[in-house]
PDB file of C-alpha atoms and ligand atoms in Angstrom:
ATOM      1  CA  MET A  29    -142.641 -58.918 -80.530  1.00  0.00           C
ATOM      2  CA  ALA A  30    -142.281 -56.331 -77.744  1.00  0.00           C
ATOM      3  CA  ILE A  31    -145.451 -54.497 -76.746  1.00  0.00           C
ATOM      4  CA  ALA A  32    -145.384 -50.828 -77.758  1.00  0.00           C
ATOM      5  CA  ARG A  33    -144.896 -48.765 -74.633  1.00  0.00           C
ATOM      6  CA  MET A  34    -147.391 -46.034 -75.531  1.00  0.00           C
ATOM      7  CA  GLU A  35    -150.058 -48.177 -77.241  1.00  0.00           C
ATOM      8  CA  ASN A  36    -153.520 -46.556 -76.934  1.00  0.00           C
ATOM      9  CA  LYS A  37    -152.036 -43.502 -75.246  1.00  0.00           C
ATOM     10  CA  VAL A  38    -152.723 -39.918 -76.289  1.00  0.00           C
ATOM     11  CA  VAL A  39    -149.851 -37.509 -75.759  1.00  0.00           C
ATOM     12  CA  VAL A  40    -149.828 -33.719 -76.054  1.00  0.00           C
ATOM     13  CA  ILE A  41    -146.414 -32.209 -76.794  1.00  0.00           C
ATOM     14  CA  THR A  42    -145.672 -28.482 -76.578  1.00  0.00           C
ATOM     15  CA  GLY A  43    -142.722 -27.236 -78.619  1.00  0.00           C
ATOM     16  CA  GLY A  44    -143.472 -30.199 -80.856  1.00  0.00           C
ATOM     17  CA  ALA A  45    -142.354 -28.588 -84.102  1.00  0.00           C
ATOM     18  CA  SER A  46    -138.647 -28.664 -83.294  1.00  0.00           C
ATOM     19  CA  GLY A  47    -135.747 -30.108 -81.342  1.00  0.00           C
ATOM     20  CA  ILE A  48    -136.488 -32.164 -78.225  1.00  0.00           C
ATOM     21  CA  GLY A  49    -140.276 -31.809 -78.571  1.00  0.00           C
ATOM     22  CA  LEU A  50    -140.262 -33.094 -82.146  1.00  0.00           C
ATOM     23  CA  ALA A  51    -137.952 -35.977 -81.209  1.00  0.00           C
ATOM     24  CA  CYS A  52    -140.338 -36.920 -78.383  1.00  0.00           C
ATOM     25  CA  ALA A  53    -143.292 -36.816 -80.793  1.00  0.00           C
ATOM     26  CA  LYS A  54    -141.526 -39.198 -83.195  1.00  0.00           C
ATOM     27  CA  ARG A  55    -140.311 -41.558 -80.471  1.00  0.00           C
ATOM     28  CA  PHE A  56    -143.701 -41.686 -78.730  1.00  0.00           C
ATOM     29  CA  ALA A  57    -145.452 -42.282 -82.066  1.00  0.00           C
ATOM     30  CA  GLU A  58    -143.048 -45.166 -82.749  1.00  0.00           C
ATOM     31  CA  GLU A  59    -144.241 -46.633 -79.446  1.00  0.00           C
ATOM     32  CA  GLY A  60    -147.876 -46.473 -80.549  1.00  0.00           C
ATOM     33  CA  ALA A  61    -149.016 -43.124 -79.141  1.00  0.00           C
ATOM     34  CA  GLU A  62    -151.465 -40.775 -80.813  1.00  0.00           C
ATOM     35  CA  ILE A  63    -149.893 -37.347 -80.770  1.00  0.00           C
ATOM     36  CA  VAL A  64    -151.025 -33.746 -80.587  1.00  0.00           C
ATOM     37  CA  ILE A  65    -148.224 -31.287 -81.259  1.00  0.00           C
ATOM     38  CA  THR A  66    -148.435 -27.597 -80.537  1.00  0.00           C
ATOM     39  CA  ASP A  67    -145.987 -24.777 -81.196  1.00  0.00           C
ATOM     40  CA  LEU A  68    -145.682 -21.365 -82.822  1.00  0.00           C
ATOM     41  CA  GLY A  69    -146.061 -21.228 -86.616  1.00  0.00           C
ATOM     42  CA  ALA A  70    -148.612 -23.184 -88.632  1.00  0.00           C
ATOM     43  CA  LYS A  71    -146.171 -24.093 -91.395  1.00  0.00           C
ATOM     44  CA  ARG A  72    -143.547 -25.393 -88.945  1.00  0.00           C
ATOM     45  CA  LEU A  73    -146.231 -27.524 -87.292  1.00  0.00           C
ATOM     46  CA  GLU A  74    -147.444 -28.911 -90.620  1.00  0.00           C
ATOM     47  CA  ASN A  75    -143.887 -29.834 -91.615  1.00  0.00           C
ATOM     48  CA  ALA A  76    -143.292 -31.518 -88.248  1.00  0.00           C
ATOM     49  CA  ALA A  77    -146.568 -33.444 -88.422  1.00  0.00           C
ATOM     50  CA  GLU A  78    -145.671 -34.638 -91.921  1.00  0.00           C
ATOM     51  CA  GLU A  79    -142.243 -35.759 -90.692  1.00  0.00           C
ATOM     52  CA  ILE A  80    -143.807 -37.680 -87.774  1.00  0.00           C
ATOM     53  CA  ARG A  81    -146.370 -39.357 -90.037  1.00  0.00           C
ATOM     54  CA  THR A  82    -143.874 -40.397 -92.691  1.00  0.00           C
ATOM     55  CA  THR A  83    -141.219 -41.659 -90.289  1.00  0.00           C
ATOM     56  CA  THR A  84    -143.526 -43.456 -87.844  1.00  0.00           C
ATOM     57  CA  ASN A  85    -146.875 -44.003 -89.559  1.00  0.00           C
ATOM     58  CA  GLY A  86    -148.390 -42.502 -86.392  1.00  0.00           C
ATOM     59  CA  LYS A  87    -151.557 -40.444 -85.967  1.00  0.00           C
ATOM     60  CA  VAL A  88    -150.820 -36.758 -85.398  1.00  0.00           C
ATOM     61  CA  ALA A  89    -153.029 -33.730 -84.838  1.00  0.00           C
ATOM     62  CA  LEU A  90    -151.664 -30.225 -84.582  1.00  0.00           C
ATOM     63  CA  CYS A  91    -152.756 -26.945 -83.066  1.00  0.00           C
ATOM     64  CA  GLU A  92    -150.881 -23.663 -83.173  1.00  0.00           C
ATOM     65  CA  ALA A  93    -150.690 -22.038 -79.744  1.00  0.00           C
ATOM     66  CA  ASP A  94    -148.562 -19.650 -77.733  1.00  0.00           C
ATOM     67  CA  ILE A  95    -148.034 -21.199 -74.311  1.00  0.00           C
ATOM     68  CA  CYS A  96    -148.165 -17.776 -72.699  1.00  0.00           C
ATOM     69  CA  PHE A  97    -151.924 -17.749 -73.249  1.00  0.00           C
ATOM     70  CA  GLU A  98    -154.089 -20.033 -71.145  1.00  0.00           C
ATOM     71  CA  GLU A  99    -157.005 -20.016 -73.623  1.00  0.00           C
ATOM     72  CA  GLN A 100    -154.718 -21.151 -76.430  1.00  0.00           C
ATOM     73  CA  ILE A 101    -153.318 -24.079 -74.442  1.00  0.00           C
ATOM     74  CA  SER A 102    -156.836 -24.916 -73.379  1.00  0.00           C
ATOM     75  CA  ASP A 103    -157.776 -25.180 -77.080  1.00  0.00           C
ATOM     76  CA  VAL A 104    -154.865 -27.587 -77.614  1.00  0.00           C
ATOM     77  CA  MET A 105    -156.099 -29.869 -74.828  1.00  0.00           C
ATOM     78  CA  GLN A 106    -159.645 -29.702 -76.197  1.00  0.00           C
ATOM     79  CA  LEU A 107    -158.340 -30.700 -79.641  1.00  0.00           C
ATOM     80  CA  ALA A 108    -156.747 -33.794 -78.107  1.00  0.00           C
ATOM     81  CA  ILE A 109    -160.086 -34.725 -76.518  1.00  0.00           C
ATOM     82  CA  ASP A 110    -162.027 -34.036 -79.740  1.00  0.00           C
ATOM     83  CA  GLU A 111    -159.588 -35.914 -81.998  1.00  0.00           C
ATOM     84  CA  PHE A 112    -158.490 -38.808 -79.809  1.00  0.00           C
ATOM     85  CA  GLY A 113    -160.911 -38.885 -76.861  1.00  0.00           C
ATOM     86  CA  ARG A 114    -158.542 -38.307 -73.938  1.00  0.00           C
ATOM     87  CA  ILE A 115    -155.118 -37.166 -72.713  1.00  0.00           C
ATOM     88  CA  ASP A 116    -152.799 -39.711 -71.092  1.00  0.00           C
ATOM     89  CA  ALA A 117    -149.493 -37.887 -71.115  1.00  0.00           C
ATOM     90  CA  VAL A 118    -147.973 -34.487 -71.744  1.00  0.00           C
ATOM     91  CA  VAL A 119    -144.481 -33.388 -72.643  1.00  0.00           C
ATOM     92  CA  ALA A 120    -143.951 -29.675 -71.920  1.00  0.00           C
ATOM     93  CA  SER A 121    -140.983 -28.876 -74.156  1.00  0.00           C
ATOM     94  CA  ALA A 122    -141.747 -25.356 -75.434  1.00  0.00           C
ATOM     95  CA  GLY A 123    -139.132 -22.961 -74.168  1.00  0.00           C
ATOM     96  CA  VAL A 124    -136.667 -20.197 -74.979  1.00  0.00           C
ATOM     97  CA  SER A 125    -133.026 -19.548 -74.106  1.00  0.00           C
ATOM     98  CA  SER A 126    -133.587 -15.781 -73.915  1.00  0.00           C
ATOM     99  CA  ALA A 127    -136.391 -13.248 -74.339  1.00  0.00           C
ATOM    100  CA  GLY A 128    -135.679 -12.718 -78.037  1.00  0.00           C
ATOM    101  CA  TYR A 129    -135.157 -16.390 -78.870  1.00  0.00           C
ATOM    102  CA  VAL A 130    -136.746 -17.571 -82.089  1.00  0.00           C
ATOM    103  CA  SER A 131    -136.217 -21.249 -82.844  1.00  0.00           C
ATOM    104  CA  GLY A 132    -134.081 -21.757 -85.927  1.00  0.00           C
ATOM    105  CA  GLU A 133    -132.682 -18.230 -85.973  1.00  0.00           C
ATOM    106  CA  ASN A 134    -129.276 -17.068 -84.867  1.00  0.00           C
ATOM    107  CA  ASN A 135    -129.789 -16.516 -81.156  1.00  0.00           C
ATOM    108  CA  ALA A 136    -127.008 -15.786 -78.691  1.00  0.00           C
ATOM    109  CA  ALA A 137    -127.704 -17.670 -75.454  1.00  0.00           C
ATOM    110  CA  PHE A 138    -125.478 -16.401 -72.635  1.00  0.00           C
ATOM    111  CA  ASP A 139    -125.433 -12.728 -73.597  1.00  0.00           C
ATOM    112  CA  HIS A 140    -127.834 -10.980 -71.244  1.00  0.00           C
ATOM    113  CA  PRO A 141    -126.359 -10.193 -67.820  1.00  0.00           C
ATOM    114  CA  ILE A 142    -129.046  -9.532 -65.265  1.00  0.00           C
ATOM    115  CA  ILE A 143    -127.587  -6.157 -64.276  1.00  0.00           C
ATOM    116  CA  GLU A 144    -128.485  -4.783 -67.713  1.00  0.00           C
ATOM    117  CA  GLN A 145    -131.570  -6.790 -68.533  1.00  0.00           C
ATOM    118  CA  SER A 146    -134.951  -5.096 -68.926  1.00  0.00           C
ATOM    119  CA  LEU A 147    -137.719  -6.281 -66.641  1.00  0.00           C
ATOM    120  CA  GLU A 148    -139.784  -6.966 -69.752  1.00  0.00           C
ATOM    121  CA  ASP A 149    -137.196  -9.463 -71.023  1.00  0.00           C
ATOM    122  CA  TRP A 150    -136.865 -11.121 -67.607  1.00  0.00           C
ATOM    123  CA  ASN A 151    -140.646 -11.507 -67.372  1.00  0.00           C
ATOM    124  CA  ARG A 152    -140.881 -12.935 -70.883  1.00  0.00           C
ATOM    125  CA  VAL A 153    -138.455 -15.778 -70.163  1.00  0.00           C
ATOM    126  CA  LEU A 154    -140.238 -16.622 -66.900  1.00  0.00           C
ATOM    127  CA  GLN A 155    -143.613 -16.363 -68.637  1.00  0.00           C
ATOM    128  CA  ILE A 156    -142.709 -18.872 -71.350  1.00  0.00           C
ATOM    129  CA  ASN A 157    -140.368 -21.254 -69.515  1.00  0.00           C
ATOM    130  CA  LEU A 158    -142.101 -21.425 -66.141  1.00  0.00           C
ATOM    131  CA  THR A 159    -145.652 -20.047 -66.259  1.00  0.00           C
ATOM    132  CA  GLY A 160    -146.248 -21.659 -69.662  1.00  0.00           C
ATOM    133  CA  VAL A 161    -145.198 -25.035 -68.268  1.00  0.00           C
ATOM    134  CA  MET A 162    -147.433 -24.568 -65.220  1.00  0.00           C
ATOM    135  CA  LEU A 163    -150.411 -23.721 -67.461  1.00  0.00           C
ATOM    136  CA  THR A 164    -149.698 -26.717 -69.686  1.00  0.00           C
ATOM    137  CA  ASN A 165    -149.493 -28.970 -66.626  1.00  0.00           C
ATOM    138  CA  ARG A 166    -152.695 -27.849 -64.996  1.00  0.00           C
ATOM    139  CA  LEU A 167    -154.813 -27.693 -68.138  1.00  0.00           C
ATOM    140  CA  ALA A 168    -153.793 -31.243 -69.060  1.00  0.00           C
ATOM    141  CA  ALA A 169    -154.261 -32.420 -65.472  1.00  0.00           C
ATOM    142  CA  ARG A 170    -157.823 -31.089 -65.375  1.00  0.00           C
ATOM    143  CA  HIS A 171    -158.760 -33.385 -68.271  1.00  0.00           C
ATOM    144  CA  MET A 172    -156.876 -36.288 -66.708  1.00  0.00           C
ATOM    145  CA  ILE A 173    -158.665 -35.776 -63.376  1.00  0.00           C
ATOM    146  CA  ALA A 174    -162.068 -35.580 -65.098  1.00  0.00           C
ATOM    147  CA  ALA A 175    -161.371 -38.832 -66.959  1.00  0.00           C
ATOM    148  CA  GLY A 176    -160.198 -40.552 -63.766  1.00  0.00           C
ATOM    149  CA  ASN A 177    -157.541 -42.701 -65.447  1.00  0.00           C
ATOM    150  CA  GLY A 178    -154.439 -41.036 -64.026  1.00  0.00           C
ATOM    151  CA  GLY A 179    -151.729 -39.787 -66.341  1.00  0.00           C
ATOM    152  CA  SER A 180    -148.131 -38.801 -66.744  1.00  0.00           C
ATOM    153  CA  ILE A 181    -146.645 -35.329 -67.166  1.00  0.00           C
ATOM    154  CA  VAL A 182    -143.058 -34.807 -68.313  1.00  0.00           C
ATOM    155  CA  ASN A 183    -141.607 -31.317 -68.114  1.00  0.00           C
ATOM    156  CA  ILE A 184    -138.450 -30.278 -69.919  1.00  0.00           C
ATOM    157  CA  ALA A 185    -136.326 -28.428 -67.383  1.00  0.00           C
ATOM    158  CA  SER A 186    -132.558 -28.132 -67.900  1.00  0.00           C
ATOM    159  CA  THR A 187    -129.243 -28.927 -66.302  1.00  0.00           C
ATOM    160  CA  ALA A 188    -129.148 -25.127 -65.919  1.00  0.00           C
ATOM    161  CA  ALA A 189    -131.641 -25.611 -63.070  1.00  0.00           C
ATOM    162  CA  ARG A 190    -128.582 -26.424 -60.962  1.00  0.00           C
ATOM    163  CA  VAL A 191    -125.657 -24.875 -62.895  1.00  0.00           C
ATOM    164  CA  ALA A 192    -125.230 -21.109 -62.693  1.00  0.00           C
ATOM    165  CA  LEU A 193    -124.737 -19.719 -66.208  1.00  0.00           C
ATOM    166  CA  PRO A 194    -123.646 -16.069 -66.188  1.00  0.00           C
ATOM    167  CA  GLY A 195    -125.492 -14.132 -68.877  1.00  0.00           C
ATOM    168  CA  ALA A 196    -128.505 -16.448 -68.629  1.00  0.00           C
ATOM    169  CA  VAL A 197    -129.774 -15.996 -65.071  1.00  0.00           C
ATOM    170  CA  ASP A 198    -133.384 -15.728 -66.262  1.00  0.00           C
ATOM    171  CA  TYR A 199    -133.047 -19.113 -67.996  1.00  0.00           C
ATOM    172  CA  CYS A 200    -131.419 -20.793 -64.972  1.00  0.00           C
ATOM    173  CA  VAL A 201    -134.087 -19.450 -62.608  1.00  0.00           C
ATOM    174  CA  SER A 202    -136.925 -20.462 -64.921  1.00  0.00           C
ATOM    175  CA  LYS A 203    -135.589 -24.022 -65.165  1.00  0.00           C
ATOM    176  CA  ALA A 204    -134.980 -24.296 -61.410  1.00  0.00           C
ATOM    177  CA  GLY A 205    -138.615 -23.225 -61.138  1.00  0.00           C
ATOM    178  CA  VAL A 206    -139.690 -26.027 -63.481  1.00  0.00           C
ATOM    179  CA  ALA A 207    -137.831 -28.577 -61.343  1.00  0.00           C
ATOM    180  CA  MET A 208    -139.637 -27.372 -58.190  1.00  0.00           C
ATOM    181  CA  LEU A 209    -142.967 -27.062 -60.024  1.00  0.00           C
ATOM    182  CA  THR A 210    -142.475 -30.704 -60.950  1.00  0.00           C
ATOM    183  CA  GLN A 211    -141.914 -31.719 -57.314  1.00  0.00           C
ATOM    184  CA  ALA A 212    -144.685 -29.646 -55.776  1.00  0.00           C
ATOM    185  CA  PHE A 213    -147.272 -30.388 -58.466  1.00  0.00           C
ATOM    186  CA  ALA A 214    -146.415 -34.078 -58.176  1.00  0.00           C
ATOM    187  CA  MET A 215    -147.527 -33.885 -54.525  1.00  0.00           C
ATOM    188  CA  GLU A 216    -150.818 -32.252 -55.504  1.00  0.00           C
ATOM    189  CA  MET A 217    -151.452 -34.868 -58.185  1.00  0.00           C
ATOM    190  CA  LEU A 218    -150.758 -37.961 -56.050  1.00  0.00           C
ATOM    191  CA  GLU A 219    -154.399 -38.502 -55.170  1.00  0.00           C
ATOM    192  CA  TYR A 220    -155.331 -38.551 -58.871  1.00  0.00           C
ATOM    193  CA  ASN A 221    -152.662 -41.069 -59.875  1.00  0.00           C
ATOM    194  CA  ILE A 222    -151.058 -38.457 -62.129  1.00  0.00           C
ATOM    195  CA  ARG A 223    -147.265 -38.663 -62.078  1.00  0.00           C
ATOM    196  CA  VAL A 224    -145.296 -35.471 -62.692  1.00  0.00           C
ATOM    197  CA  ASN A 225    -141.619 -35.746 -63.627  1.00  0.00           C
ATOM    198  CA  ALA A 226    -139.064 -33.776 -65.582  1.00  0.00           C
ATOM    199  CA  ILE A 227    -135.884 -34.161 -67.541  1.00  0.00           C
ATOM    200  CA  GLY A 228    -133.028 -31.677 -67.281  1.00  0.00           C
ATOM    201  CA  PRO A 229    -130.983 -31.993 -70.485  1.00  0.00           C
ATOM    202  CA  GLY A 230    -127.369 -30.890 -70.749  1.00  0.00           C
ATOM    203  CA  PHE A 231    -126.138 -29.445 -74.059  1.00  0.00           C
ATOM    204  CA  ILE A 232    -128.246 -31.056 -76.782  1.00  0.00           C
ATOM    205  CA  GLU A 233    -127.939 -30.595 -80.542  1.00  0.00           C
ATOM    206  CA  THR A 234    -131.009 -28.507 -81.401  1.00  0.00           C
ATOM    207  CA  PRO A 235    -131.679 -25.071 -82.896  1.00  0.00           C
ATOM    208  CA  MET A 236    -131.307 -23.695 -79.337  1.00  0.00           C
ATOM    209  CA  THR A 237    -127.617 -24.588 -79.103  1.00  0.00           C
ATOM    210  CA  GLN A 238    -126.759 -24.037 -82.790  1.00  0.00           C
ATOM    211  CA  VAL A 239    -125.283 -20.596 -82.214  1.00  0.00           C
ATOM    212  CA  LEU A 240    -122.907 -21.981 -79.543  1.00  0.00           C
ATOM    213  CA  LYS A 241    -122.018 -24.969 -81.686  1.00  0.00           C
ATOM    214  CA  ASP A 242    -121.177 -22.738 -84.658  1.00  0.00           C
ATOM    215  CA  ASP A 243    -118.727 -20.754 -82.546  1.00  0.00           C
ATOM    216  CA  ASP A 244    -115.402 -22.462 -81.697  1.00  0.00           C
ATOM    217  CA  GLU A 245    -115.290 -20.907 -78.234  1.00  0.00           C
ATOM    218  CA  GLY A 246    -118.941 -21.747 -77.534  1.00  0.00           C
ATOM    219  CA  LEU A 247    -118.502 -25.349 -78.638  1.00  0.00           C
ATOM    220  CA  GLN A 248    -115.371 -25.702 -76.530  1.00  0.00           C
ATOM    221  CA  GLN A 249    -117.202 -24.246 -73.523  1.00  0.00           C
ATOM    222  CA  MET A 250    -120.015 -26.795 -73.860  1.00  0.00           C
ATOM    223  CA  LEU A 251    -117.641 -29.724 -74.300  1.00  0.00           C
ATOM    224  CA  THR A 252    -115.448 -28.643 -71.374  1.00  0.00           C
ATOM    225  CA  MET A 253    -118.526 -28.531 -69.124  1.00  0.00           C
ATOM    226  CA  THR A 254    -119.587 -32.025 -70.247  1.00  0.00           C
ATOM    227  CA  PRO A 255    -117.536 -34.949 -68.842  1.00  0.00           C
ATOM    228  CA  MET A 256    -118.633 -37.257 -71.691  1.00  0.00           C
ATOM    229  CA  GLY A 257    -117.041 -34.781 -74.081  1.00  0.00           C
ATOM    230  CA  ARG A 258    -119.896 -34.597 -76.575  1.00  0.00           C
ATOM    231  CA  MET A 259    -123.284 -32.989 -76.980  1.00  0.00           C
ATOM    232  CA  GLY A 260    -126.403 -35.062 -76.433  1.00  0.00           C
ATOM    233  CA  THR A 261    -128.879 -35.991 -79.155  1.00  0.00           C
ATOM    234  CA  THR A 262    -132.592 -35.271 -79.233  1.00  0.00           C
ATOM    235  CA  ALA A 263    -133.176 -39.034 -79.537  1.00  0.00           C
ATOM    236  CA  GLU A 264    -131.428 -39.537 -76.182  1.00  0.00           C
ATOM    237  CA  MET A 265    -133.725 -36.922 -74.619  1.00  0.00           C
ATOM    238  CA  ALA A 266    -136.799 -38.541 -76.182  1.00  0.00           C
ATOM    239  CA  ASN A 267    -135.828 -41.930 -74.714  1.00  0.00           C
ATOM    240  CA  THR A 268    -135.516 -40.415 -71.229  1.00  0.00           C
ATOM    241  CA  ALA A 269    -138.862 -38.627 -71.596  1.00  0.00           C
ATOM    242  CA  LEU A 270    -140.418 -41.857 -72.888  1.00  0.00           C
ATOM    243  CA  PHE A 271    -139.275 -43.746 -69.790  1.00  0.00           C
ATOM    244  CA  LEU A 272    -140.913 -41.140 -67.550  1.00  0.00           C
ATOM    245  CA  ALA A 273    -144.115 -41.030 -69.597  1.00  0.00           C
ATOM    246  CA  CYS A 274    -144.710 -44.775 -69.798  1.00  0.00           C
ATOM    247  CA  ALA A 275    -145.563 -47.400 -67.189  1.00  0.00           C
ATOM    248  CA  GLU A 276    -141.920 -48.471 -66.831  1.00  0.00           C
ATOM    249  CA  SER A 277    -141.489 -45.551 -64.410  1.00  0.00           C
ATOM    250  CA  SER A 278    -144.723 -46.269 -62.502  1.00  0.00           C
ATOM    251  CA  TYR A 279    -143.044 -45.801 -59.091  1.00  0.00           C
ATOM    252  CA  THR A 280    -141.427 -42.462 -60.027  1.00  0.00           C
ATOM    253  CA  THR A 281    -142.984 -39.063 -59.428  1.00  0.00           C
ATOM    254  CA  GLY A 282    -141.672 -35.599 -58.585  1.00  0.00           C
ATOM    255  CA  ALA A 283    -138.284 -36.549 -60.041  1.00  0.00           C
ATOM    256  CA  THR A 284    -136.063 -34.708 -62.469  1.00  0.00           C
ATOM    257  CA  LEU A 285    -133.676 -36.948 -64.411  1.00  0.00           C
ATOM    258  CA  TYR A 286    -130.604 -35.244 -65.834  1.00  0.00           C
ATOM    259  CA  PRO A 287    -129.439 -36.733 -69.148  1.00  0.00           C
ATOM    260  CA  ASN A 288    -126.427 -34.425 -69.370  1.00  0.00           C
ATOM    261  CA  GLY A 289    -123.304 -36.407 -70.201  1.00  0.00           C
ATOM    262  CA  GLY A 290    -122.206 -36.423 -66.574  1.00  0.00           C
ATOM    263  CA  MET A 291    -122.373 -32.685 -65.901  1.00  0.00           C
ATOM    264  CA  TYR A 292    -123.323 -33.328 -62.267  1.00  0.00           C
ATOM    265  CA  ILE A 293    -120.602 -35.911 -61.554  1.00  0.00           C
ATOM    266  CA  ASN A 294    -118.514 -33.339 -59.701  1.00  0.00           C
TER     267      ASN A 294
HETATM  268  N1  NAD B  17    -131.024 -27.815 -76.498  1.00  0.00           N
HETATM  269  C1  NAD B  17    -130.528 -27.870 -75.278  1.00  0.00           C
HETATM  270  O1  NAD B  17    -129.308 -27.991 -75.083  1.00  0.00           O
HETATM  271  C2  NAD B  17    -131.443 -27.815 -74.095  1.00  0.00           C
HETATM  272  C3  NAD B  17    -130.879 -28.064 -72.840  1.00  0.00           C
HETATM  273  C4  NAD B  17    -131.689 -28.050 -71.728  1.00  0.00           C
HETATM  274  C5  NAD B  17    -133.039 -27.781 -71.856  1.00  0.00           C
HETATM  275  N2  NAD B  17    -133.562 -27.518 -73.080  1.00  0.00           N
HETATM  276  C6  NAD B  17    -134.995 -27.232 -73.151  1.00  0.00           C
HETATM  277  O2  NAD B  17    -135.595 -28.099 -74.065  1.00  0.00           O
HETATM  278  C7  NAD B  17    -136.791 -27.512 -74.558  1.00  0.00           C
HETATM  279  C8  NAD B  17    -136.812 -27.637 -76.059  1.00  0.00           C
HETATM  280  O3  NAD B  17    -135.776 -26.826 -76.610  1.00  0.00           O
HETATM  281  P1  NAD B  17    -134.944 -27.269 -77.889  1.00  0.00           P
HETATM  282  O4  NAD B  17    -133.528 -27.304 -77.510  1.00  0.00           O
HETATM  283  O5  NAD B  17    -135.592 -28.452 -78.506  1.00  0.00           O
HETATM  284  O6  NAD B  17    -135.096 -25.971 -78.804  1.00  0.00           O
HETATM  285  P2  NAD B  17    -136.065 -25.702 -80.052  1.00  0.00           P
HETATM  286  O7  NAD B  17    -135.944 -24.277 -80.385  1.00  0.00           O
HETATM  287  O8  NAD B  17    -135.777 -26.695 -81.107  1.00  0.00           O
HETATM  288  O9  NAD B  17    -137.516 -26.011 -79.456  1.00  0.00           O
HETATM  289  C9  NAD B  17    -138.213 -25.109 -78.627  1.00  0.00           C
HETATM  290  C10 NAD B  17    -139.611 -24.954 -79.197  1.00  0.00           C
HETATM  291  O10 NAD B  17    -140.391 -24.145 -78.289  1.00  0.00           O
HETATM  292  C11 NAD B  17    -141.212 -23.321 -79.086  1.00  0.00           C
HETATM  293  N3  NAD B  17    -141.671 -22.141 -78.349  1.00  0.00           N
HETATM  294  C12 NAD B  17    -140.918 -21.119 -77.890  1.00  0.00           C
HETATM  295  N4  NAD B  17    -141.709 -20.192 -77.319  1.00  0.00           N
HETATM  296  C13 NAD B  17    -142.975 -20.634 -77.421  1.00  0.00           C
HETATM  297  C14 NAD B  17    -144.241 -20.125 -77.025  1.00  0.00           C
HETATM  298  N5  NAD B  17    -144.367 -18.928 -76.419  1.00  0.00           N
HETATM  299  N6  NAD B  17    -145.344 -20.860 -77.282  1.00  0.00           N
HETATM  300  C15 NAD B  17    -145.238 -22.052 -77.896  1.00  0.00           C
HETATM  301  N7  NAD B  17    -144.082 -22.591 -78.318  1.00  0.00           N
HETATM  302  C16 NAD B  17    -142.966 -21.879 -78.067  1.00  0.00           C
HETATM  303  C17 NAD B  17    -140.318 -22.922 -80.259  1.00  0.00           C
HETATM  304  O11 NAD B  17    -141.072 -22.434 -81.345  1.00  0.00           O
HETATM  305  C18 NAD B  17    -139.590 -24.224 -80.551  1.00  0.00           C
HETATM  306  O12 NAD B  17    -140.240 -24.986 -81.542  1.00  0.00           O
HETATM  307  C19 NAD B  17    -136.778 -26.073 -74.060  1.00  0.00           C
HETATM  308  O13 NAD B  17    -137.626 -25.964 -72.934  1.00  0.00           O
HETATM  309  C20 NAD B  17    -135.346 -25.858 -73.659  1.00  0.00           C
HETATM  310  O14 NAD B  17    -135.191 -24.862 -72.677  1.00  0.00           O
HETATM  311  C21 NAD B  17    -132.797 -27.531 -74.199  1.00  0.00           C
END
C-alpha cells in the first residue's frame, strides 16, 4: 500500500469552508494530515468540518477568523498547536474576487473598473487577498521556526497574477502580489527549511465563479480564455497544492504553478 503523503502532518487551511480550501482540506486529510480549517462563519465551518470527517475519516479542528486581523489568525495557529502539537504546512486559500464578495452569494466579478472604484474597496481587496496571506504566512512560519522542523507554505494566487482582467484590477494586482510574496518570502525562509510556493488557478468551479458560469456570456468568456475548453475542478487544485505541500516537491521553493487549462500557452 502507498504511504500517505501527509501522514503525521498538521495543516492549517484558510478559506477552508468552501471551494479550493475545502477541497484541499479533504484531499490532505485523505493523505493522512490532521487539519485545522479557518474561515468566516461558524456554521459554514462546522458543515465543512463534518464533510471532511465523513468523507475522509480525518481529524479536523476549526476556528472562525477573519484573515484581516492578525490576532485572529494568531489564534488559529495557536489552536493548531494546542490541538495537534505543531504546524507542518499551510494553505492560504481565503480570498475575494471583489470588495463586496461573499462566498456563496451572487457576486459579479469583473464589474469594478478602477477609474470608478472607491479607495475603501481597493484597500479591502488588497487587505484580504495580499496582506491576509502575508499575515497567514508569517504567523505560521513563526511556529515552524520555533519548532525547528521546517515546513511548507502554499499560497493560492491566481492566473490573474499575469492576465490583465479589466474590471478586476484590484484582484489582478493582489494576486500578482501573492506571487511575489511567495518568491521573496521563500528567500527569507530558506535558512529555516521552510518552502514557500503558490498555485495560480485558472477558472475553477467554485462559488467564486458561479455568477460567471450562470451567465452565457460569462461562461463563454471563461471557456474562450482557456485552451483546454473547460473549467478546472477543485480536486485538480487540491492535487497541485498537495504536491507543493508534501515532500514530493522537496526541491521546489518560491515557485508558482499555474493549473489553468493552458491559459499561458500563448
Ligand atoms: N475559483 C477560481 O476560479 C479561482 C481562480 C484563481 C484563484 N482563486 C483563488 O482561490 C481562493 C479560494 O477561492 P474559491 O474559488 O475557492 O472561492 P470560495 O468563495 O469558495 O472560497 C473563498 C473562501 O475565502 C473566505 N474568505 C473571504 N474573505 C475572508 C476573510 N476576510 N477572512 C477569512 N476568510 C475569508 C470565504 O468565506 C470563502 O470560504 C481565493 O484566494 C481565490 O482568489 C480562485
